[in-house]
């Protein structure tokens, strides 16, 4: 490492050759080199001191031995005193990095290798290190920020403060609702061999364990029993009633048998769709806290959903139109889930649209400024009867159905929009609904556009995040 524009090693060798250090021991050679370097750096001070002593000798007729002794003392001080100087050493001591910096440099490789989210805090609560798993959970995690600015859960912050005060390692279970519902178990402990803070363990290690999937699984079991028992009760009772009728007075009536069997088939199909939608909703909810991380061509997903429903549009005498859009539309997403979202929305538009009318799919890129990533808005609109304003806030509720007008005659499970809403939330997007009676409805899905990282500037961005 160079200091003051000099290469210490090369300068060392040059000074050693002047001192004829070949005959010295390694330790002596090092001391001589350091002393010569210090004298060389202070040569102007020594020259000024020499001139001062000569002036004093001429003026006050000082003894020659006193002058030689004074010059020797100044030379010895110049050779032995640290080159940085006492003032500079005192200043650096005041601003010297705390010992936790070295500890975090040792912990960093192990932190990145952990399978769970983890972060390291200083004794004052500032974030020193985070691994990639933690950034996936808390996108705002950045070294240098105080933990209370990122994690705002009172139980979590209370546990951190208790451990900072000297308590042993502590584990706390807490929940968050924003941006998605998440259940976490956090263990806070001092980095080191002891359970209490010492000079050898000046940092806090927080390891997180995601309990969301476990909690959702338990909730899914309870919800599935409740929803299935409620929604399957009516069609199942209808099927049982028709079977009893066919076994009784309608046993020998061919016309009644054909009519009842048709109704039973439709009810059985409805129960099948209901169970399938419930399972689909449960699968999405279990992964709602996991943000998709794979790049996906959104344009290809939209075209696939449209092609799948073109036969239904033809059968309903409805024109299914797709506006031309930019082919370069990339998002981070799950292909199957987003395909299901657009199929549900287009299917609803065809179902509730006007016969002989049109369903339009429009895609637009939304930009705020050059610093903010752009977003992609996909709008599916129909020209049907529309939806009354009081129903719009509740359309994404499970099993909610509009019970008036033409929409009440449609056979649906009431889960399509609930599934679409959960998928969009998992993708950290938005679902906007607008409608007016007699003017049709418009459903808009807004997703963040993904841009591939610039590999030329990536090293600079990464290095700026290092300590």
Tab-separated table of C-alpha atoms in Angstrom, residues 302-314 316-323 342-343 345-347 349-350 356-362 379-382:
chain	number	residue	atom	x	y	z
A	302	UNK	CA	-51.337	-12.614	-22.721
A	303	UNK	CA	-51.404	-14.089	-26.232
A	304	UNK	CA	-51.654	-17.620	-24.807
A	305	UNK	CA	-54.621	-16.670	-22.606
A	306	UNK	CA	-56.378	-14.988	-25.557
A	307	UNK	CA	-55.842	-17.966	-27.885
A	308	UNK	CA	-57.215	-20.334	-25.246
A	309	UNK	CA	-60.502	-18.401	-24.998
A	310	UNK	CA	-61.029	-17.585	-28.683
A	311	UNK	CA	-63.403	-20.598	-29.151
A	312	UNK	CA	-65.572	-19.361	-26.273
A	313	UNK	CA	-65.649	-15.864	-27.778
A	314	UNK	CA	-66.710	-17.293	-31.132
A	316	UNK	CA	-70.716	-16.270	-27.654
A	317	UNK	CA	-70.615	-14.118	-30.837
A	318	UNK	CA	-68.219	-11.726	-29.097
A	319	UNK	CA	-65.224	-10.140	-30.785
A	320	UNK	CA	-62.011	-10.701	-28.809
A	321	UNK	CA	-59.565	-7.945	-29.769
A	322	UNK	CA	-55.932	-7.521	-28.675
A	323	UNK	CA	-54.336	-4.145	-29.176
A	342	UNK	CA	-55.681	-13.327	-17.520
A	343	UNK	CA	-57.795	-16.352	-18.424
A	345	UNK	CA	-60.420	-11.933	-16.368
A	346	UNK	CA	-60.997	-12.549	-20.088
A	347	UNK	CA	-63.437	-15.371	-19.321
A	349	UNK	CA	-65.473	-10.364	-19.705
A	350	UNK	CA	-66.849	-12.868	-22.217
A	356	UNK	CA	-72.452	-9.574	-30.263
A	357	UNK	CA	-70.260	-7.032	-28.498
A	358	UNK	CA	-66.489	-6.877	-28.048
A	359	UNK	CA	-63.864	-7.630	-25.406
A	360	UNK	CA	-60.640	-5.649	-25.739
A	361	UNK	CA	-57.217	-6.351	-24.261
A	362	UNK	CA	-54.954	-3.285	-24.027
A	379	UNK	CA	-56.561	-3.833	-19.196
A	380	UNK	CA	-59.412	-6.211	-20.111
A	381	UNK	CA	-62.626	-4.328	-20.850
A	382	UNK	CA	-66.067	-5.363	-22.061
